Coordinates of C-alpha atoms in Angstrom, one line a residue:
X1 CA 6.0 12.7 5.6
X2 CA 6.8 10.0 7.7
X3 CA 10.3 9.7 10.5
X4 CA 13.1 7.2 9.4
X5 CA 12.3 6.0 12.6
X6 CA 9.5 4.4 10.9
X7 CA 11.1 2.5 8.7
X8 CA 13.1 0.5 10.9
X9 CA 9.9 0.1 13.1
X10 CA 7.8 -1.7 10.3
X11 CA 10.5 -3.2 9.1
X12 CA 7.7 -6.5 8.9
X13 CA 5.0 -5.0 6.9
X14 CA 7.5 -3.9 4.0
X15 CA 8.8 -6.8 3.5
X16 CA 5.2 -7.7 3.1
X17 CA 4.6 -4.8 0.6
X18 CA 7.6 -6.4 -1.8
X19 CA 7.5 -10.1 -1.2
X20 CA 3.2 -9.3 -2.5
X21 CA 4.8 -7.1 -5.0
X22 CA 7.1 -9.9 -6.5
X23 CA 4.2 -12.5 -6.5
X24 CA 2.0 -8.9 -8.4
X25 CA 6.2 -8.7 -11.1
X26 CA 5.9 -4.8 -9.9
X27 CA 9.3 -2.5 -10.5
X28 CA 10.9 -0.8 -8.6
X29 CA 8.5 2.4 -8.8
X30 CA 5.8 1.3 -7.3
X31 CA 7.7 -0.2 -4.7
X32 CA 8.9 2.9 -3.6
X33 CA 5.5 4.7 -3.5
X34 CA 3.5 1.8 -1.6
X35 CA 6.5 1.6 0.7
X36 CA 7.0 5.8 1.5
X37 CA 2.4 6.4 1.3
X38 CA 2.2 3.0 3.7
X39 CA 5.3 5.0 6.3
X40 CA 3.8 7.9 5.6
X41 CA -0.4 6.7 6.7
X42 CA 1.4 3.3 9.3
X43 CA -2.3 3.2 12.0
X44 CA -1.2 2.9 15.2
X45 CA -3.6 -0.4 15.5
X46 CA -2.0 -3.4 13.8
X47 CA -5.4 -5.2 12.6
X48 CA -4.9 -2.5 10.4
X49 CA -1.8 -2.3 8.8
X50 CA -2.6 -5.6 6.7
X51 CA -5.7 -3.4 4.7
X52 CA -3.4 -0.1 4.7
X53 CA 0.2 -1.8 2.7
X54 CA -2.6 -3.5 -0.2
X55 CA -4.3 -0.2 -0.3
X56 CA -0.8 1.2 -0.6
X57 CA 0.5 -1.3 -2.4
X58 CA -2.5 -1.2 -5.2
X59 CA -2.1 3.1 -5.3
X60 CA 1.9 2.6 -5.3
X61 CA 1.3 0.7 -8.5
X62 CA -1.2 2.5 -10.1
X63 CA 1.0 6.1 -9.7
X64 CA 3.7 4.3 -11.0
X65 CA 1.6 3.1 -14.8
X66 CA 1.5 -1.1 -13.6
X67 CA -2.2 -1.0 -12.3
X68 CA -3.1 -4.4 -10.9
X69 CA -6.7 -5.3 -10.6
X70 CA -8.2 -4.8 -6.8
X71 CA -8.6 -8.1 -6.8
X72 CA -4.9 -9.6 -7.2
X73 CA -3.6 -6.8 -5.1
X74 CA -6.1 -8.5 -2.6
X75 CA -4.9 -12.2 -2.9
X76 CA -0.9 -10.7 -2.6
X77 CA -1.6 -9.6 0.1
X78 CA -3.9 -11.4 1.8
X79 CA -6.8 -9.1 2.8
X80 CA -9.9 -8.7 0.7
X81 CA -10.9 -6.4 -2.4
X82 CA -12.6 -3.8 0.5
X83 CA -10.2 -3.1 2.4
X84 CA -8.5 -1.9 -0.8
X85 CA -11.8 -0.4 -2.2
X86 CA -12.1 0.9 1.1
X87 CA -8.0 2.9 1.2
X88 CA -6.7 3.9 -1.6
X89 CA -7.7 6.8 -2.6
X90 CA -7.3 8.3 1.4
X91 CA -4.0 6.7 0.7
X92 CA -3.7 9.2 -2.6
X93 CA -5.0 12.3 -1.5
X94 CA -2.6 12.0 2.1
X95 CA 0.4 11.5 -0.1
X96 CA -0.2 15.1 -2.5
X97 CA -2.4 12.2 -6.3
X98 CA -5.7 13.2 -7.1
X99 CA -7.3 9.5 -7.1
X100 CA -8.8 8.5 -10.9
X101 CA -12.3 9.3 -11.5
X102 CA -13.2 6.1 -13.7

């Protein structure tokens, strides 16, 4: 869970998630999941926020049934695919979801 203040403090990152979701043509459910997961996982260090935002967007799209490739999400969020690959399962688990086992 996150505090209401977290949304205000991280508005820039939520906007970046929204902009990337626009480029990926994701619906409102995926965006909502992504924002909530990002806010529940916000790292202290600014340099890690972009990767967590990207992994949250990838995970949000999965949950909403709008899967996009890690490469496409990485391009939309300007991170490496590895940044997403290393974080998305943990973000899902922390938020009460079971990651797929493909």
